[in-house]
Short mmCIF file of C-alpha atoms in Angstrom, two decimals:
data_model
loop_
_atom_site.label_atom_id
_atom_site.label_comp_id
_atom_site.label_asym_id
_atom_site.label_seq_id
_atom_site.Cartn_x
_atom_site.Cartn_y
_atom_site.Cartn_z
CA MET A 20 23.51 -96.28 -54.63
CA ALA A 21 27.13 -96.78 -55.63
CA VAL A 22 29.07 -99.32 -53.57
CA GLY A 23 32.57 -100.66 -53.67
CA GLN A 24 34.54 -103.88 -53.59
CA GLY A 25 37.59 -104.72 -51.53
CA GLU A 26 40.50 -106.85 -52.71
CA PHE A 27 39.46 -109.78 -54.87
CA THR A 28 40.11 -113.36 -53.78
CA HIS A 29 40.51 -115.67 -56.74
CA GLN A 30 38.71 -118.87 -55.81
CA LYS A 31 38.46 -120.69 -59.11
CA ARG A 32 35.92 -123.45 -59.31
CA PRO A 33 36.74 -126.57 -61.39
CA ARG A 34 34.98 -126.49 -64.70
CA SER A 35 32.55 -129.28 -65.41
CA ARG A 36 33.21 -131.58 -68.31
CA GLY A 37 31.85 -130.55 -71.65
CA THR A 38 31.92 -126.82 -70.84
CA VAL A 39 32.33 -124.95 -74.10
CA ALA A 40 35.12 -122.36 -74.07
CA LEU A 41 32.82 -119.72 -75.50
CA LEU A 42 30.67 -119.93 -72.38
CA VAL A 43 33.51 -118.69 -70.18
CA LEU A 44 33.75 -114.90 -70.18
CA VAL A 45 36.45 -112.67 -68.78
CA ALA A 46 35.30 -109.45 -67.13
CA VAL A 47 36.46 -106.29 -68.88
CA GLY A 48 38.08 -103.87 -66.46
CA LEU A 49 36.25 -105.28 -63.42
CA THR A 50 38.24 -103.47 -60.71
CA PRO A 51 37.28 -102.10 -57.30
CA GLY A 52 36.98 -98.66 -58.85
CA SER A 53 34.64 -99.82 -61.60
CA ILE A 54 32.52 -101.89 -59.22
CA ALA A 55 31.85 -98.71 -57.27
CA GLN A 56 29.75 -97.56 -60.24
CA LEU A 57 27.73 -100.79 -60.51
CA HIS A 58 24.30 -101.66 -59.22
CA LEU A 59 24.50 -104.38 -56.54
CA MET A 60 21.38 -106.28 -55.58
CA VAL A 61 20.62 -109.13 -53.18
CA ILE A 62 17.81 -111.54 -54.13
CA ARG A 63 16.52 -114.02 -51.57
CA ALA A 64 13.92 -116.62 -52.56
CA GLY A 65 12.97 -120.18 -51.69
CA GLU A 66 13.89 -123.33 -53.57
CA GLY A 67 11.26 -124.13 -56.21
CA GLU A 68 10.09 -120.53 -56.52
CA THR A 69 10.19 -118.68 -59.83
CA VAL A 70 11.79 -115.26 -59.75
CA THR A 71 12.28 -112.53 -62.35
CA ILE A 72 15.40 -110.38 -62.00
CA GLU A 73 15.98 -107.14 -63.88
CA CYS A 74 19.35 -105.90 -65.11
CA PRO A 75 18.59 -102.16 -64.89
CA ASN A 76 21.95 -100.98 -66.25
CA ALA A 77 22.19 -103.42 -69.14
CA GLN A 78 23.04 -102.13 -72.62
CA LYS A 79 20.05 -101.21 -74.77
CA THR A 80 21.65 -102.75 -77.84
CA GLY A 81 23.80 -105.81 -78.51
CA HIS A 82 23.84 -109.18 -76.75
CA VAL A 83 23.58 -109.21 -72.96
CA SER A 84 24.72 -112.24 -70.96
CA TRP A 85 23.79 -113.64 -67.56
CA CYS A 86 26.76 -115.48 -66.12
CA LYS A 87 27.72 -116.98 -62.75
CA ALA A 88 31.01 -115.77 -61.24
CA TYR A 89 33.52 -118.37 -60.10
CA SER A 90 36.36 -115.91 -59.53
CA GLY A 91 36.85 -112.20 -59.26
CA GLU A 92 37.56 -111.96 -62.99
CA GLU A 93 35.77 -114.82 -64.76
CA CYS A 94 32.25 -116.14 -65.03
CA GLN A 95 30.40 -118.93 -66.78
CA VAL A 96 27.55 -117.95 -69.11
CA ILE A 97 24.16 -119.37 -68.14
CA VAL A 98 21.97 -117.63 -70.72
CA ASN A 99 21.96 -114.54 -72.96
CA THR A 100 19.55 -112.48 -75.02
CA GLU A 101 20.66 -114.25 -78.20
CA LYS A 102 20.16 -117.77 -76.88
CA GLU A 103 17.30 -116.71 -74.55
CA GLU A 104 17.02 -120.08 -72.70
CA ASP A 105 19.44 -122.49 -71.06
CA ARG A 106 19.52 -126.18 -71.89
CA SER A 107 17.17 -127.13 -69.06
CA GLY A 108 14.56 -124.59 -70.14
CA ARG A 109 14.03 -123.28 -66.60
CA ILE A 110 16.19 -120.11 -67.03
CA SER A 111 15.48 -117.51 -69.72
CA MET A 112 16.67 -114.01 -70.62
CA ARG A 113 14.64 -111.58 -72.72
CA ARG A 114 14.32 -107.90 -73.57
CA LEU A 115 11.01 -106.29 -72.72
CA ASN A 116 10.20 -102.62 -73.33
CA GLY A 117 13.88 -101.76 -73.54
CA SER A 118 14.85 -103.57 -70.30
CA VAL A 119 16.52 -106.94 -69.78
CA PHE A 120 14.97 -109.56 -67.48
CA VAL A 121 16.11 -112.99 -66.30
CA THR A 122 13.49 -115.52 -65.18
CA SER A 123 14.52 -118.63 -63.25
CA GLN A 124 12.81 -121.50 -61.50
CA LEU A 125 15.18 -121.81 -58.57
CA GLN A 126 17.16 -124.78 -57.40
CA LYS A 127 19.54 -124.84 -54.46
CA LYS A 128 22.56 -125.01 -56.77
CA ASP A 129 21.56 -121.66 -58.31
CA ALA A 130 22.74 -119.75 -55.22
CA GLY A 131 25.76 -117.54 -55.93
CA THR A 132 26.93 -114.26 -57.46
CA TYR A 133 25.88 -113.36 -61.01
CA TRP A 134 27.04 -110.76 -63.50
CA CYS A 135 24.83 -109.11 -66.08
CA GLY A 136 26.37 -107.20 -68.97
CA LYS A 137 27.11 -106.82 -72.63
CA SER A 138 29.19 -109.71 -73.99
CA GLN A 139 31.43 -109.85 -77.01
CA ALA A 140 34.42 -111.99 -78.03
CA LYS A 141 34.71 -113.95 -74.77
CA LYS A 142 34.51 -110.77 -72.72
CA ILE A 143 31.75 -109.24 -70.66
CA ASN A 144 31.29 -105.61 -69.78
CA VAL A 145 29.61 -105.99 -66.38
CA SER A 146 26.77 -103.56 -65.63
CA ASP A 147 24.95 -105.26 -62.72
CA ILE A 148 25.93 -107.67 -59.95
CA VAL A 149 23.25 -109.87 -58.36
CA MET A 150 23.79 -112.01 -55.27
CA LEU A 151 21.19 -114.78 -55.36
CA ASP A 152 20.36 -116.54 -52.07
CA VAL A 153 18.26 -119.70 -52.47
CA PHE A 154 17.04 -120.92 -49.09
CA THR A 155 15.38 -124.15 -48.08
CA ALA A 156 12.71 -124.71 -45.45
CA ASP A 157 15.24 -124.99 -42.61
CA SER A 158 17.06 -121.77 -43.59
CA ARG A 159 14.06 -119.63 -44.37
CA ILE A 160 13.95 -117.81 -41.02
CA LEU A 161 16.59 -115.17 -40.31
CA ASN A 162 17.46 -113.42 -37.07
CA ARG A 163 15.16 -110.37 -37.02
CA THR A 164 15.34 -107.42 -34.65
CA THR A 165 13.73 -103.98 -34.50
CA VAL A 166 15.68 -100.74 -34.36
CA LYS A 167 13.83 -97.71 -32.96
CA GLY A 168 14.95 -94.14 -33.53
CA ILE A 169 13.67 -90.57 -33.47
CA MET A 170 12.70 -88.86 -36.70
CA GLY A 171 15.28 -86.28 -37.74
CA ASN A 172 18.04 -87.65 -35.50
CA ALA A 173 20.83 -90.11 -36.26
CA THR A 174 20.02 -93.83 -36.00
CA THR A 175 22.61 -96.62 -35.84
CA ILE A 176 22.05 -100.16 -37.12
CA HIS A 177 24.33 -102.77 -35.50
CA CYS A 178 25.05 -105.90 -37.53
CA GLN A 179 26.69 -109.09 -36.26
CA TYR A 180 28.37 -111.72 -38.40
CA LYS A 181 29.87 -115.16 -37.93
CA VAL A 182 33.55 -115.60 -37.24
CA GLN A 183 34.15 -117.35 -40.58
CA PHE A 184 33.03 -114.22 -42.39
CA GLU A 185 35.47 -111.91 -40.64
CA GLU A 186 37.55 -111.45 -43.81
CA TYR A 187 34.50 -110.87 -45.99
CA GLU A 188 33.48 -107.40 -47.07
CA LYS A 189 30.57 -106.23 -44.90
CA PHE A 190 27.54 -104.52 -46.38
CA LEU A 191 24.11 -103.17 -45.51
CA CYS A 192 21.25 -103.21 -47.99
CA LYS A 193 17.74 -101.75 -47.87
CA ALA A 194 14.82 -103.95 -48.93
CA VAL A 195 12.95 -102.72 -51.99
CA SER A 196 10.55 -105.67 -52.14
CA VAL A 197 9.77 -108.87 -50.26
CA ASN A 198 12.72 -110.76 -51.73
CA SER A 199 15.09 -108.07 -53.04
CA CYS A 200 17.45 -105.65 -51.34
CA SER A 201 19.70 -102.89 -52.73
CA ILE A 202 23.15 -102.44 -51.15
CA ILE A 203 23.58 -98.92 -49.73
CA ALA A 204 26.85 -99.14 -47.77
CA THR A 205 30.14 -101.05 -47.57
CA PRO A 206 33.29 -100.05 -45.64
CA GLN A 207 34.86 -98.65 -48.82
CA HIS A 208 31.89 -96.88 -50.35
CA TYR A 209 28.87 -95.12 -48.89
CA ASN A 210 27.14 -91.77 -49.01
CA SER A 211 29.26 -89.79 -46.52
CA SER A 212 26.63 -87.06 -46.06
CA LYS A 213 23.95 -89.58 -45.09
CA LEU A 214 25.73 -92.73 -43.90
CA SER A 215 28.82 -93.82 -42.00
CA ILE A 216 30.05 -97.34 -41.29
CA SER A 217 32.38 -98.65 -38.58
CA GLY A 218 33.51 -101.99 -37.13
CA ASN A 219 34.97 -103.46 -33.96
CA LYS A 220 36.63 -106.64 -32.66
CA PHE A 221 33.43 -108.32 -31.54
CA ASN A 222 32.19 -109.54 -34.93
CA ASN A 223 30.09 -106.45 -35.23
CA PHE A 224 29.85 -103.54 -37.62
CA ALA A 225 27.55 -100.54 -37.45
CA VAL A 226 25.97 -98.23 -40.03
CA THR A 227 24.74 -94.82 -38.86
CA ILE A 228 22.01 -93.05 -40.81
CA ARG A 229 22.02 -89.30 -40.24
CA HIS A 230 19.11 -86.86 -40.64
CA THR A 231 16.57 -89.70 -40.72
CA ASP A 232 13.25 -89.14 -42.46
CA GLU A 233 10.26 -91.20 -43.57
CA GLY A 234 12.22 -92.63 -46.48
CA ASP A 235 14.59 -94.39 -44.05
CA VAL A 236 11.81 -96.43 -42.45
CA GLY A 237 11.86 -100.05 -43.61
CA GLU A 238 13.75 -103.33 -43.59
CA TYR A 239 17.54 -103.65 -43.82
CA TRP A 240 19.67 -106.75 -44.36
CA CYS A 241 23.12 -107.20 -42.84
CA GLY A 242 25.58 -109.22 -44.86
CA ALA A 243 29.15 -110.06 -45.87
CA ARG A 244 30.50 -110.95 -49.32
CA THR A 245 33.39 -112.00 -51.54
CA PRO A 246 33.42 -111.88 -55.35
CA VAL A 247 31.77 -115.33 -55.50
CA ASP A 248 30.16 -115.90 -52.11
CA PHE A 249 28.04 -113.98 -49.60
CA GLU A 250 26.01 -114.43 -46.42
CA ILE A 251 22.91 -112.66 -45.05
CA SER A 252 23.25 -112.65 -41.26
CA GLN A 253 20.42 -110.48 -39.91
CA VAL A 254 17.34 -108.52 -40.84
CA LYS A 255 16.71 -105.18 -39.13
CA THR A 256 13.36 -103.41 -39.14
CA VAL A 257 13.88 -99.67 -38.61
CA MET A 258 11.09 -97.57 -37.10
CA PHE A 259 11.01 -93.94 -35.95
CA LYS A 260 9.07 -91.96 -33.37
CA GLY A 261 7.78 -88.45 -33.88
CA THR A 262 7.67 -86.31 -36.99
CA ILE A 263 10.37 -84.24 -38.60
CA THR A 264 10.13 -80.47 -38.16
CA LYS A 265 11.51 -77.60 -40.24
CA ALA A 266 14.31 -77.05 -37.76
CA GLU A 267 15.31 -80.72 -38.10
CA VAL A 268 15.35 -80.81 -41.90
CA PRO A 269 18.98 -81.34 -42.97
CA SER A 270 20.55 -78.35 -44.67
CA ASN A 271 22.76 -78.42 -47.76
CA LYS A 272 25.33 -76.52 -45.74
CA ALA A 273 27.94 -78.24 -43.63
CA SER A 274 26.55 -79.92 -40.53
CA GLY A 275 27.04 -78.04 -37.31
CA THR A 276 26.64 -74.59 -38.90
CA PRO A 277 24.06 -72.62 -36.89
CA GLN A 278 21.05 -71.72 -38.98
CA ILE A 279 20.84 -68.15 -37.59
CA TRP A 280 18.72 -66.94 -40.50
CA HIS A 281 15.89 -69.14 -39.27
CA ILE A 282 15.72 -66.79 -36.24
CA ILE A 283 16.70 -63.41 -37.70
CA LEU A 284 14.47 -63.47 -40.78
CA PRO A 285 11.14 -63.88 -38.91
CA LEU A 286 12.12 -61.09 -36.49
CA VAL A 287 12.97 -58.67 -39.30
CA LEU A 288 9.73 -59.44 -41.13
CA GLY A 289 7.76 -58.97 -37.90
CA LEU A 290 9.31 -55.55 -37.29
CA LEU A 291 8.62 -54.45 -40.86
CA ILE A 292 4.94 -55.31 -40.37
CA VAL A 293 4.43 -53.95 -36.83
CA LEU A 294 6.41 -50.67 -37.16
CA PRO A 295 4.17 -49.03 -39.85
CA ILE A 296 1.07 -49.97 -37.84
CA VAL A 297 2.46 -48.37 -34.68
CA LEU A 298 3.39 -45.16 -36.55
CA LEU A 299 -0.05 -44.99 -38.18
CA VAL A 300 -1.87 -45.35 -34.83
CA LYS A 301 0.36 -42.72 -33.23
CA LYS A 302 -0.23 -40.26 -36.07
CA ARG A 303 -4.00 -40.78 -35.91
CA LYS A 304 -4.07 -40.07 -32.17
CA GLN A 305 -2.13 -36.84 -32.69
CA SER A 306 -4.51 -35.70 -35.46
CA GLU A 307 -7.51 -36.31 -33.21
CA THR A 308 -5.98 -34.37 -30.25
CA ILE A 309 -5.00 -31.17 -32.16
CA PRO A 310 -8.49 -30.32 -33.59
CA GLN A 311 -10.11 -30.76 -30.18
CA GLU A 312 -7.71 -28.27 -28.57
CA ASN A 313 -8.10 -25.77 -31.40
CA GLY A 314 -11.86 -26.14 -31.41
CA CYS A 315 -12.13 -25.26 -27.75
CA LYS A 316 -10.27 -22.01 -28.33
CA ASN A 317 -11.78 -20.94 -31.63
CA SER A 318 -15.38 -22.03 -31.32
CA GLU A 319 -16.02 -20.43 -27.96
CA THR A 320 -18.55 -17.65 -28.41
CA PRO A 321 -19.38 -14.94 -25.91
CA THR A 322 -22.74 -16.53 -25.35
CA THR A 323 -21.23 -19.94 -24.63
CA ALA A 324 -18.59 -18.55 -22.35
CA LYS A 325 -21.13 -16.56 -20.49
CA SER A 326 -23.56 -19.38 -20.15
CA GLU A 327 -21.01 -21.72 -18.52
CA GLY A 328 -19.46 -19.51 -15.91
CA GLU A 329 -20.92 -16.05 -16.16
CA THR A 330 -21.30 -14.01 -12.91
CA GLU A 331 -21.91 -10.60 -14.46
CA ASP A 332 -25.37 -9.16 -15.22
CA THR A 333 -26.82 -9.96 -18.57
CA VAL A 334 -27.61 -6.91 -20.73
CA ALA A 335 -30.21 -6.83 -23.46
CA TYR A 336 -30.50 -4.05 -26.05
CA SER A 337 -33.54 -2.89 -28.05
CA THR A 338 -34.06 -0.05 -30.43
CA VAL A 339 -37.25 2.08 -30.69
CA THR A 340 -37.74 4.39 -33.67
CA ILE A 341 -40.06 7.40 -33.38
CA GLN A 342 -41.14 8.90 -36.61
CA SER A 343 -41.54 12.60 -37.32
CA SER A 344 -44.67 14.53 -36.57
CA ALA A 345 -45.82 14.29 -40.12
CA GLN A 346 -45.69 10.57 -39.90
CA THR A 347 -46.98 10.42 -36.35
CA ALA A 348 -50.51 11.23 -37.24
CA ALA A 349 -50.60 8.61 -39.90
CA SER A 350 -48.82 5.96 -38.00
CA PRO A 351 -48.97 5.32 -34.35
CA ALA A 352 -45.81 5.15 -32.31
CA ILE A 353 -43.91 1.87 -32.43
CA TYR A 354 -42.98 0.36 -29.18
CA SER A 355 -40.64 -2.56 -28.58
CA ASN A 356 -41.35 -4.64 -25.61
CA LEU A 357 -38.24 -6.13 -24.09
CA LYS A 358 -38.55 -9.71 -23.15
CA ASP A 359 -36.82 -11.34 -20.31
CA LEU A 360 -33.54 -12.82 -21.33
CA LYS A 361 -34.72 -16.13 -20.00
CA GLU A 362 -37.46 -16.16 -22.59
CA GLN A 363 -35.05 -15.12 -25.33
CA ASN A 364 -32.71 -18.04 -24.76
CA GLU A 365 -34.12 -20.87 -22.70
CA ASP A 366 -31.02 -23.00 -23.26
CA VAL A 367 -28.71 -20.45 -21.59
CA LYS A 368 -28.49 -20.64 -17.84
CA ILE A 369 -28.56 -17.21 -16.13
CA HIS A 370 -26.33 -17.01 -13.11
CA SER A 371 -27.17 -13.34 -12.34
CA SER A 372 -30.04 -12.52 -10.01
CA GLU A 373 -31.12 -9.50 -12.00
CA SER A 374 -31.02 -8.33 -15.58
CA VAL A 375 -30.74 -4.81 -16.97
CA GLU A 376 -32.63 -3.80 -20.06
CA TYR A 377 -31.79 -0.77 -22.25
CA SER A 378 -33.73 1.04 -24.94
CA ALA A 379 -32.49 3.46 -27.58
CA LEU A 380 -34.77 6.21 -28.98
CA VAL A 381 -34.17 7.65 -32.38
CA PHE A 382 -36.03 10.81 -33.55
CA ARG A 383 -36.36 11.42 -37.21
CA SER A 384 -37.39 14.72 -38.62
#
């Protein structure tokens, strides 16, 4: 993450005898504005350990130098990709798979601020700044505290520093490995949508992380720096409770704007689904009611109506045909016996106490 640099303090260190002029490089355009675009890293390792440091922004071509700053504008070359090793043989610089790496077997005197960049004609175009802290057994342990927050809410990390570092530029870095930490905030430069930094008169400064998520869990180092010196004062372990919900996910819109669409949209979708179902059920009920009413009126037959509530006498008709005299001798008369209406229709209930039977006689000549 881009960070910035305050005003430079030029604290030149006396050059040792025999230092070759070509080993002293002047930074090209190393200003507070340009430093804001650089990658700043803090490395902390013990004396006697061997560490490998990457220069992630180093030029892919040309000679890259690793030099130790002794002012805000000048540095002394330790090793470069052309020379590859220093005189002692314990520090080397090589290209590997397109990246540049520095390997060093640490001594206490190696502590300080280093620049990594392309060098040419006594000048260095700085691409990376590394603050190397070499601790001994008595300085290994740092003041460690735990900061607890709630996932999705804002969490503030309070950092204290010693009085002698009051004029130093304060910073907060997030650990990316056991011994390395990437600076994420200084008073001049930080991600305003995610972080804010403030200070007070009690040797304390605070960094607030907004819209916290799982990526913010981890270890943070509090520190203060100048162009050539720095100090790590505390280590903060940040932990969160709970889980982040959809309503707590930060929006790309300005903070504080009510997310009303999160409420309106589900309601509209719900109505669009429920309304057709209600109309379909209502229509089906109406279609079932109308045929029943029509059926009662149209399907009622005289027999049915009579059978349910009939109080009048039931009348049965029968026809008897009598043939002419010529046919009478040949054929006997035909009689039609009238059956009781109860026998004719057993399913029909007769409410009348008597029944009347009629016969019709037809004479044919």
